[in-house]
Each structure stands twice: as C-alpha cells, then as structure tokens.
Short mmCIF file of C-alpha atoms in Angstrom, two decimals:
data_model
loop_
_atom_site.label_atom_id
_atom_site.label_comp_id
_atom_site.label_asym_id
_atom_site.label_seq_id
_atom_site.Cartn_x
_atom_site.Cartn_y
_atom_site.Cartn_z
CA MET A 143 -24.38 -41.91 -5.88
CA GLY A 144 -24.50 -38.99 -3.42
CA ALA A 145 -26.67 -36.77 -5.60
CA GLN A 146 -26.83 -33.60 -3.54
CA VAL A 147 -24.44 -32.65 -0.75
CA THR A 148 -26.31 -30.84 1.97
CA SER A 149 -25.49 -28.39 4.75
CA THR A 150 -24.64 -30.33 7.91
CA LYS A 151 -21.88 -30.90 10.44
CA VAL A 152 -21.61 -34.59 9.49
CA TRP A 153 -18.93 -35.50 6.98
CA SER A 154 -18.28 -38.14 4.36
CA GLU A 155 -14.61 -38.88 3.87
CA LEU A 156 -12.68 -39.71 0.72
CA ARG A 157 -9.36 -41.09 1.86
CA VAL A 158 -6.44 -40.31 -0.43
CA SER A 159 -3.20 -42.19 0.17
CA SER A 160 -1.17 -40.94 -2.83
CA THR A 161 -1.10 -38.03 -5.25
CA PRO A 162 -4.46 -38.18 -7.07
CA ARG A 163 -4.78 -38.17 -10.84
CA LEU A 164 -7.10 -35.37 -11.96
CA TYR A 165 -9.23 -35.17 -15.10
CA VAL A 166 -11.89 -32.69 -16.21
CA SER A 167 -15.30 -33.25 -17.80
CA VAL A 168 -17.44 -30.41 -19.14
CA SER A 169 -20.65 -32.39 -19.56
CA PRO A 170 -23.63 -30.12 -18.79
CA ASN A 171 -25.80 -32.79 -17.13
CA LEU A 172 -24.57 -32.02 -13.61
CA THR A 173 -25.25 -28.31 -14.12
CA VAL A 174 -28.84 -29.16 -15.09
CA LEU A 175 -29.20 -31.54 -12.14
CA ALA A 176 -27.93 -28.87 -9.73
CA MET A 177 -30.44 -26.38 -11.14
CA ILE A 178 -33.25 -28.92 -10.85
CA ALA A 179 -32.40 -29.56 -7.20
CA ASP A 180 -32.21 -25.82 -6.47
CA ALA A 181 -35.15 -24.49 -8.49
CA LEU A 182 -37.57 -27.44 -8.45
CA ALA A 183 -36.71 -29.62 -5.46
CA GLY A 184 -36.12 -26.80 -3.01
CA ARG A 185 -32.50 -27.47 -2.07
CA ARG A 186 -31.42 -23.84 -2.20
CA ARG A 187 -27.76 -23.58 -3.27
CA GLY A 188 -27.35 -20.00 -4.43
CA LEU A 189 -29.32 -19.86 -7.67
CA PRO A 190 -30.87 -16.38 -8.02
CA GLU A 191 -34.63 -16.22 -7.51
CA LEU A 192 -35.22 -14.95 -11.04
CA TRP A 193 -33.63 -18.10 -12.45
CA ARG A 194 -35.53 -20.30 -10.01
CA ARG A 195 -38.82 -18.85 -11.19
CA ALA A 196 -37.89 -19.11 -14.86
CA ILE A 197 -36.84 -22.76 -14.54
CA SER A 198 -39.83 -23.75 -12.41
CA SER A 199 -42.24 -22.14 -14.85
CA ARG A 200 -40.85 -24.10 -17.79
CA VAL A 201 -41.22 -27.56 -16.24
CA GLY A 202 -44.54 -29.38 -16.42
CA PRO A 203 -46.42 -31.10 -13.57
CA LEU A 204 -44.97 -34.55 -14.36
CA GLY A 205 -41.45 -33.14 -14.19
CA HIS A 206 -42.13 -31.43 -10.87
CA GLU A 207 -43.48 -34.71 -9.51
CA ALA A 208 -40.43 -36.68 -10.69
CA VAL A 209 -37.85 -34.42 -9.01
CA ARG A 210 -39.70 -34.26 -5.67
CA PRO A 211 -37.66 -37.13 -4.09
CA LEU A 212 -34.51 -35.01 -4.40
CA ALA A 213 -35.86 -32.64 -1.74
CA ALA A 214 -36.58 -35.18 0.99
CA PRO A 215 -35.35 -33.77 4.32
CA GLY A 216 -32.51 -35.69 5.89
CA HIS A 217 -31.55 -37.61 2.75
CA SER A 218 -28.75 -37.14 0.24
CA VAL A 219 -28.32 -40.57 -1.40
CA ALA A 220 -29.99 -41.01 -4.78
CA PRO A 221 -30.01 -43.71 -7.50
CA ASP A 222 -27.42 -43.71 -10.25
CA ILE A 223 -30.12 -43.23 -12.90
CA LEU A 224 -30.09 -39.48 -12.13
CA VAL A 225 -26.89 -39.42 -14.21
CA PRO A 226 -27.44 -42.14 -16.86
CA HIS A 227 -24.05 -41.42 -18.45
CA THR A 228 -21.52 -40.58 -15.73
CA PRO A 229 -18.94 -37.85 -16.47
CA ILE A 230 -16.09 -40.34 -16.14
CA GLY A 231 -15.47 -41.03 -19.83
CA GLN A 232 -15.93 -38.64 -22.71
CA ASP A 233 -18.03 -35.51 -22.35
CA VAL A 234 -21.69 -36.38 -22.92
CA SER A 235 -24.27 -34.03 -24.42
CA MET A 236 -27.60 -33.31 -22.78
CA GLN A 237 -29.36 -34.83 -25.78
CA ALA A 238 -27.53 -38.11 -25.14
CA GLN A 239 -28.47 -38.04 -21.44
CA ILE A 240 -32.14 -37.42 -22.21
CA SER A 241 -32.21 -40.09 -24.93
CA ALA A 242 -30.64 -42.57 -22.50
CA LEU A 243 -33.47 -41.95 -20.03
CA HIS A 244 -36.12 -42.47 -22.72
CA ASP A 245 -34.41 -45.75 -23.67
CA THR A 246 -34.07 -46.99 -20.07
CA PRO A 247 -36.24 -49.99 -19.14
CA PRO A 248 -38.39 -49.24 -16.07
CA ASP A 249 -36.82 -52.19 -14.22
CA ARG A 250 -33.49 -50.36 -14.31
CA LEU A 251 -34.86 -47.75 -11.91
CA ILE A 252 -35.93 -50.48 -9.48
CA THR A 253 -32.46 -52.04 -9.66
CA ASP A 254 -30.75 -48.70 -9.06
CA LEU A 255 -32.99 -47.95 -6.10
CA GLU A 256 -32.18 -51.33 -4.55
CA GLN A 257 -28.46 -50.72 -5.07
CA ALA A 258 -28.69 -47.24 -3.56
CA PHE A 259 -30.74 -48.15 -0.48
CA GLY A 260 -30.08 -51.84 0.07
CA PRO A 261 -32.57 -54.60 0.92
CA GLY A 262 -35.78 -53.87 2.71
CA PRO A 263 -38.42 -51.19 2.19
CA LEU A 264 -37.43 -48.17 0.14
CA PRO A 265 -37.37 -44.72 1.76
CA ALA A 266 -40.84 -43.20 1.61
CA HIS A 267 -39.82 -40.43 -0.80
CA TRP A 268 -38.83 -42.93 -3.53
CA ARG A 269 -41.74 -45.36 -3.21
CA SER A 270 -44.07 -43.63 -5.66
CA ALA A 271 -41.28 -43.67 -8.30
CA ALA A 272 -40.75 -47.39 -7.69
CA GLU A 273 -44.47 -48.06 -8.04
CA ARG A 274 -44.62 -46.36 -11.44
CA PRO A 275 -41.02 -46.38 -12.76
CA GLY A 276 -41.99 -45.70 -16.38
CA ARG A 277 -43.89 -42.58 -15.36
CA TRP A 278 -40.95 -41.40 -13.24
CA LEU A 279 -38.44 -41.87 -16.08
CA LEU A 280 -40.69 -39.96 -18.47
CA GLY A 281 -41.15 -37.11 -15.99
CA TYR A 282 -37.48 -36.86 -15.08
CA ALA A 283 -36.39 -36.91 -18.74
CA GLY A 284 -38.94 -34.17 -19.45
CA ALA A 285 -37.65 -32.08 -16.54
CA LEU A 286 -34.08 -32.38 -17.84
CA ALA A 287 -35.18 -31.33 -21.33
CA ASP A 288 -37.21 -28.36 -20.07
CA VAL A 289 -34.43 -27.09 -17.80
CA TRP A 290 -31.83 -27.53 -20.53
CA ASN A 291 -33.95 -25.58 -23.02
CA THR A 292 -34.07 -22.74 -20.49
CA THR A 293 -30.40 -22.77 -19.48
CA GLU A 294 -28.56 -23.76 -22.67
CA PRO A 295 -27.84 -20.07 -23.52
CA LEU A 296 -26.17 -19.73 -20.11
CA TRP A 297 -24.02 -22.78 -20.85
CA LYS A 298 -22.89 -21.26 -24.15
CA ARG A 299 -22.05 -17.95 -22.49
CA GLY A 300 -20.13 -19.74 -19.75
CA ARG A 301 -17.88 -21.70 -22.09
CA PRO A 302 -14.90 -19.34 -21.58
CA LEU A 303 -15.14 -19.91 -17.82
CA LEU A 304 -15.16 -23.67 -18.36
CA ASP A 305 -12.18 -23.50 -20.72
CA ARG A 306 -10.30 -21.43 -18.16
CA GLU A 307 -11.07 -24.01 -15.47
CA ILE A 308 -9.73 -26.82 -17.68
CA GLU A 309 -6.50 -24.86 -18.00
CA ARG A 310 -6.34 -24.22 -14.24
CA VAL A 311 -6.71 -27.92 -13.44
CA GLY A 312 -4.04 -28.77 -16.00
CA VAL A 313 -1.57 -26.32 -14.49
CA ALA A 314 -2.21 -27.65 -10.97
CA THR A 315 -1.68 -31.23 -12.14
CA VAL A 316 1.57 -30.48 -13.98
CA ARG A 317 2.98 -28.46 -11.10
CA GLY A 318 2.16 -31.14 -8.57
CA GLY A 319 -0.49 -29.31 -6.60
CA PRO A 320 -3.69 -31.37 -6.96
CA GLU A 321 -4.25 -31.45 -3.21
CA LEU A 322 -4.32 -27.66 -3.02
CA LEU A 323 -6.69 -27.52 -5.97
CA LEU A 324 -9.08 -30.07 -4.46
CA GLY A 325 -9.19 -28.17 -1.19
CA ALA A 326 -10.15 -24.98 -3.02
CA LEU A 327 -12.93 -26.35 -5.24
CA SER A 328 -15.68 -25.29 -2.86
CA GLU A 329 -16.08 -23.77 0.58
CA ARG A 330 -17.95 -26.96 1.44
CA ILE A 331 -14.97 -29.28 0.78
CA VAL A 332 -12.06 -29.57 3.21
CA TYR A 333 -8.78 -31.28 2.38
CA GLY A 334 -7.75 -32.86 5.66
CA GLU A 335 -4.84 -35.02 6.74
CA ARG A 336 -6.25 -38.18 5.16
CA GLY A 337 -8.11 -36.72 2.19
CA LEU A 338 -11.33 -34.91 1.39
CA LEU A 339 -14.09 -34.18 3.89
CA ILE A 340 -17.51 -33.41 2.42
CA PRO A 341 -20.62 -32.44 4.45
CA ASP A 342 -23.24 -35.16 4.06
CA LEU A 343 -26.50 -36.07 5.81
CA GLU A 344 -25.78 -39.75 5.12
CA PRO A 345 -22.02 -39.97 5.69
CA GLY A 346 -19.67 -42.73 4.62
CA THR A 347 -15.99 -43.45 4.25
CA PHE A 348 -14.51 -44.16 0.81
CA GLU A 349 -11.01 -45.10 -0.32
CA LEU A 350 -9.77 -43.44 -3.50
CA GLY A 351 -7.22 -46.21 -4.04
CA ASP A 352 -5.89 -46.12 -7.58
CA ARG A 353 -9.03 -44.49 -9.00
CA LYS A 354 -8.81 -41.17 -10.80
CA ILE A 355 -10.75 -38.06 -9.79
CA VAL A 356 -12.89 -36.44 -12.48
CA LEU A 357 -13.68 -32.79 -11.82
CA VAL A 358 -16.92 -31.48 -13.33
CA PRO A 359 -17.20 -27.66 -13.23
CA MET A 360 -20.82 -26.50 -13.12
CA LEU A 361 -22.61 -23.27 -13.90
CA ALA A 362 -24.66 -23.48 -10.74
CA GLY A 363 -25.30 -21.71 -7.44
CA LYS A 364 -22.23 -21.04 -5.34
CA ASP A 365 -23.10 -23.75 -2.78
CA ALA A 366 -24.01 -26.52 -5.24
CA LEU A 367 -22.02 -29.72 -4.89
CA ILE A 368 -22.69 -33.16 -6.41
CA LEU A 369 -20.46 -36.20 -6.00
CA GLY A 370 -20.10 -39.79 -7.10
CA LEU A 371 -17.79 -41.57 -4.66
CA ASP A 372 -18.59 -45.25 -5.19
CA ASP A 373 -17.90 -45.86 -8.89
CA PRO A 374 -15.18 -48.54 -9.24
CA GLU A 375 -13.46 -46.63 -12.05
CA ALA A 376 -13.31 -43.06 -10.75
CA VAL A 377 -14.57 -40.53 -8.26
CA TRP A 378 -16.30 -37.50 -9.72
CA ILE A 379 -16.87 -34.15 -8.09
CA ALA A 380 -19.16 -31.51 -9.61
CA TYR A 381 -18.63 -27.99 -8.23
CA PRO A 382 -19.43 -24.37 -9.22
CA VAL A 383 -16.83 -23.01 -11.61
CA ARG A 384 -15.07 -19.84 -10.56
CA GLY A 385 -16.80 -16.74 -11.87
CA ALA A 386 -20.13 -18.48 -12.48
CA ASP A 387 -21.88 -15.86 -10.36
CA SER A 388 -21.07 -13.27 -13.03
CA LEU A 389 -23.38 -15.10 -15.44
CA TRP A 390 -26.44 -14.45 -13.29
CA ARG A 391 -26.13 -10.73 -13.84
CA LYS A 392 -26.91 -8.92 -17.03
CA PRO A 393 -23.90 -8.99 -19.36
CA VAL A 394 -21.75 -5.92 -19.52
CA ALA A 395 -23.46 -3.67 -22.02
CA PRO A 396 -22.39 -4.99 -25.44
CA ALA A 397 -20.82 -1.81 -26.71
CA VAL A 398 -23.84 -0.05 -25.24
CA ASP A 399 -23.30 3.17 -27.14
CA GLU A 400 -23.47 1.45 -30.52
CA LEU A 401 -26.32 -0.89 -29.62
CA THR A 402 -28.26 1.94 -27.99
CA ALA A 403 -27.83 4.04 -31.09
CA LEU A 404 -29.27 1.17 -33.11
CA VAL A 405 -32.31 0.12 -31.04
CA GLY A 406 -32.58 2.69 -28.23
CA PRO A 407 -31.50 2.44 -24.57
CA VAL A 408 -34.58 0.64 -23.19
CA ARG A 409 -34.62 -1.96 -25.94
CA ALA A 410 -30.86 -2.48 -25.65
CA ASP A 411 -31.27 -3.22 -21.93
CA LEU A 412 -34.27 -5.42 -22.67
CA LEU A 413 -32.29 -7.56 -25.11
CA CYS A 414 -29.44 -7.87 -22.62
CA ALA A 415 -31.89 -8.96 -19.90
CA LEU A 416 -33.25 -11.85 -21.98
CA ASP A 417 -30.41 -14.30 -21.37
CA GLN A 418 -33.17 -16.82 -20.69
CA PRO A 419 -36.85 -16.66 -21.65
CA MET A 420 -38.99 -14.66 -19.21
CA THR A 421 -42.63 -13.89 -18.73
CA MET A 422 -43.79 -10.34 -19.31
CA SER A 423 -44.30 -9.88 -15.57
CA MET A 424 -40.82 -11.18 -14.73
CA LEU A 425 -39.28 -8.91 -17.36
CA ALA A 426 -41.23 -5.88 -16.13
CA THR A 427 -40.05 -6.54 -12.56
CA ASP A 428 -36.44 -7.08 -13.62
CA MET A 429 -36.32 -3.92 -15.72
CA LYS A 430 -38.60 -1.85 -13.46
CA ILE A 431 -40.80 -0.84 -16.40
CA ALA A 432 -44.58 -0.49 -16.37
CA PRO A 433 -46.28 -3.32 -18.28
CA SER A 434 -47.79 -0.90 -20.82
CA GLY A 435 -44.37 0.56 -21.63
CA LEU A 436 -42.81 -2.90 -21.83
CA THR A 437 -45.48 -4.06 -24.27
CA TYR A 438 -44.69 -1.11 -26.55
CA HIS A 439 -40.97 -1.88 -26.64
CA CYS A 440 -41.58 -5.59 -27.11
CA ASP A 441 -43.84 -4.83 -30.06
CA ARG A 442 -41.03 -2.88 -31.71
CA LEU A 443 -38.45 -5.62 -31.06
CA ARG A 444 -40.81 -8.28 -32.32
CA ALA A 445 -41.35 -6.29 -35.51
CA GLY A 446 -37.58 -6.32 -35.96
CA ARG A 447 -37.51 -10.10 -35.46
CA LEU A 448 -35.35 -9.71 -32.35
CA ILE A 449 -37.73 -11.36 -29.89
CA THR A 450 -40.54 -13.90 -29.94
CA ARG A 451 -43.69 -13.93 -27.83
CA GLU A 452 -45.48 -17.14 -26.89
CA ARG A 453 -48.61 -17.48 -24.75
CA ARG A 454 -48.64 -20.40 -22.33
CA GLY A 455 -51.79 -20.45 -20.25
CA ARG A 456 -52.10 -17.09 -18.57
CA GLU A 457 -48.49 -16.07 -19.15
CA VAL A 458 -46.81 -14.55 -22.19
CA TRP A 459 -43.17 -15.64 -22.55
CA ILE A 460 -40.56 -13.47 -24.26
CA ALA A 461 -37.36 -14.89 -25.76
CA ARG A 462 -34.49 -13.54 -27.83
CA THR A 463 -34.21 -14.78 -31.39
CA HIS A 464 -31.06 -16.09 -33.02
CA ARG A 465 -30.95 -12.83 -34.95
CA ALA A 466 -30.82 -10.92 -31.63
CA ASP A 467 -28.07 -13.18 -30.29
CA GLU A 468 -25.99 -12.44 -33.36
CA LEU A 469 -26.59 -8.73 -32.91
CA LEU A 470 -25.45 -8.83 -29.27
CA GLU A 471 -22.38 -10.86 -30.17
CA LEU A 472 -21.51 -8.33 -32.87
CA PHE A 473 -21.49 -5.48 -30.36
CA ARG A 474 -20.10 -7.37 -27.37
CA ARG A 475 -16.88 -5.97 -26.00
#
C-alpha cells in the first residue's frame, strides 16, 4: 500500500489499457489517515494550522509514537494494516476500522511489514513497531479514535459535498469520460498516454488490467493523496473532494440576524467557530477576543447548555453541545 503520496519528480505509473470501471466509496478512514499524516506525522498537505493544533492536542503520547513512521523522509510505502478494511467493498464506518485494529493479532503487523518491504531488515522507521507490535496497534487505534472524535462533525457537515461527488463520478461514467475525471481528481495526478502518473518517492509500475478503480473522496488538505495500487481486486485512490476547503472556514452565518438576536453577535460567532473542540487560547486567537471577555461569553453559553468546558492538564477545552448543533441547524440558510 502506498500510504502517502509525496512531493517529488519521480512517478509511479498505473497503466490503463481499456476504459476503467469506476466506483465510489465514502468511508471516512482515509480522511482520518490523511489528517493523521498531516497533523501528527508532519507531512503537510494543506490542512489549516488551527486544525493541525486541534488534532495534535487530542491525541495522546502513544498515538503520536505510533504514527511517527508515516513521516520518515524519503519513504512512502506503508503496511496494509493502516487501512484494516480497504474501501473496495461496502463503505466501512470508523468504529469498524478501530474495532478491527483492536482485534488484530500482533503477528499480523509483522506479516504486513514483511509483505510491504520484502525480506531482509526492516526500514529503521518501522523497527520499533515490529519490536512491540501490540503496543503499536493499540497506539494507532487510539490515534484513529482521537482524530475521529475531533473531526466527525466536519465529516457530517461535508456530507453534501460527498453526495455531490458521487453524482459527478456517476455522470462521468455514464457519459464515457472516466479518463477525464481521473486526470482531474488532483493536481498531483496526471493522466498520460498509458494511464495515471502519480508522484512517489518509491516509484513502481502497476497494470490496472481488469481491476476496477474505487475513488474515495476525502475531507482533507488540498494536496492529500493516498493510493492502494497493488490489491488484486481493485485500485483505490483517495483524493480531496471538491469544495472541501470551504469546510475549514467558519460556516456562513446561520441566519446571523436571527441567531444574533437570540444569543448576541459575539456568542453567535463563537458558536459558529466551534466546528471542532478548541482550547480557550485557540478560541481567543481565532476570534481575536481577550481571554477575560471570552470567559464571560463562555459562561453565558454554558449556562444555556450550548457549550461544555473540560479541563485537560493545563488546557480548558470548549465544545458545542448537541443542543447548540440543533440551534445552528435551525437557523442555517
């Protein structure tokens, strides 16, 4: 599995000799993996800094340790266990992916590493995982769970974009234009004379043959790209869905006049800003409000059961409640 495609002038090639059959999967696991690589492993692919900080703060030390191999300079190949259920069949929930990791025998990681890197010594960045595979599986599963807990609201908000992408792929397939669609998935994919060219630090040549291509739209940074080219059943390509960048910004004021009249302009903006949990300092920076003033408004919103506050170490985290989400949805244009 080529887990993370990196910026380079070297290309992997997927040779396509006939019109490819396209399918779509909307499993969120690849979105979470892309965010892990960007926010935790340091492979910057366009995720805004605010989201990087929020994600990094939510993941514990064991999770940070587990994802470290994904950032090794000069390497892009990773074991299949990063995606325990591939997006080739039915859409798979994050809960199923995390449960699969908890149920995975430690020896499975060793087997996957041997398949990914061949005989001989493992690359240095994967050796600590191979020495303690159970610890790695626990840490990686925890990182997935922590990142998903942070980004699940984004996934729910992005569902219309994903539905629109499913429709776009369907239209391209029916009208006989899959090649044009594949060439426009990402600025980092080129559809050449013989098929797809993908930048890769560890390049290879693959034949599509009679395999299908499963497209996996992600809510990720604009340069994120994850591929599986060696599965005998299908090739899968995970890419940023069109319009995903709009989700990083605050939502258009949900009927701002009405919401402002209900809770006041500062608190209306504060609720809109909390698309993911933030610390008080992050929220103060984002809204450009003095901490004392922010505390006052948070106290009022907490009294109305619209936000929660939770102390973790030295930081106080603020999150919207379900009641607040319903209120925003009510006033959303």
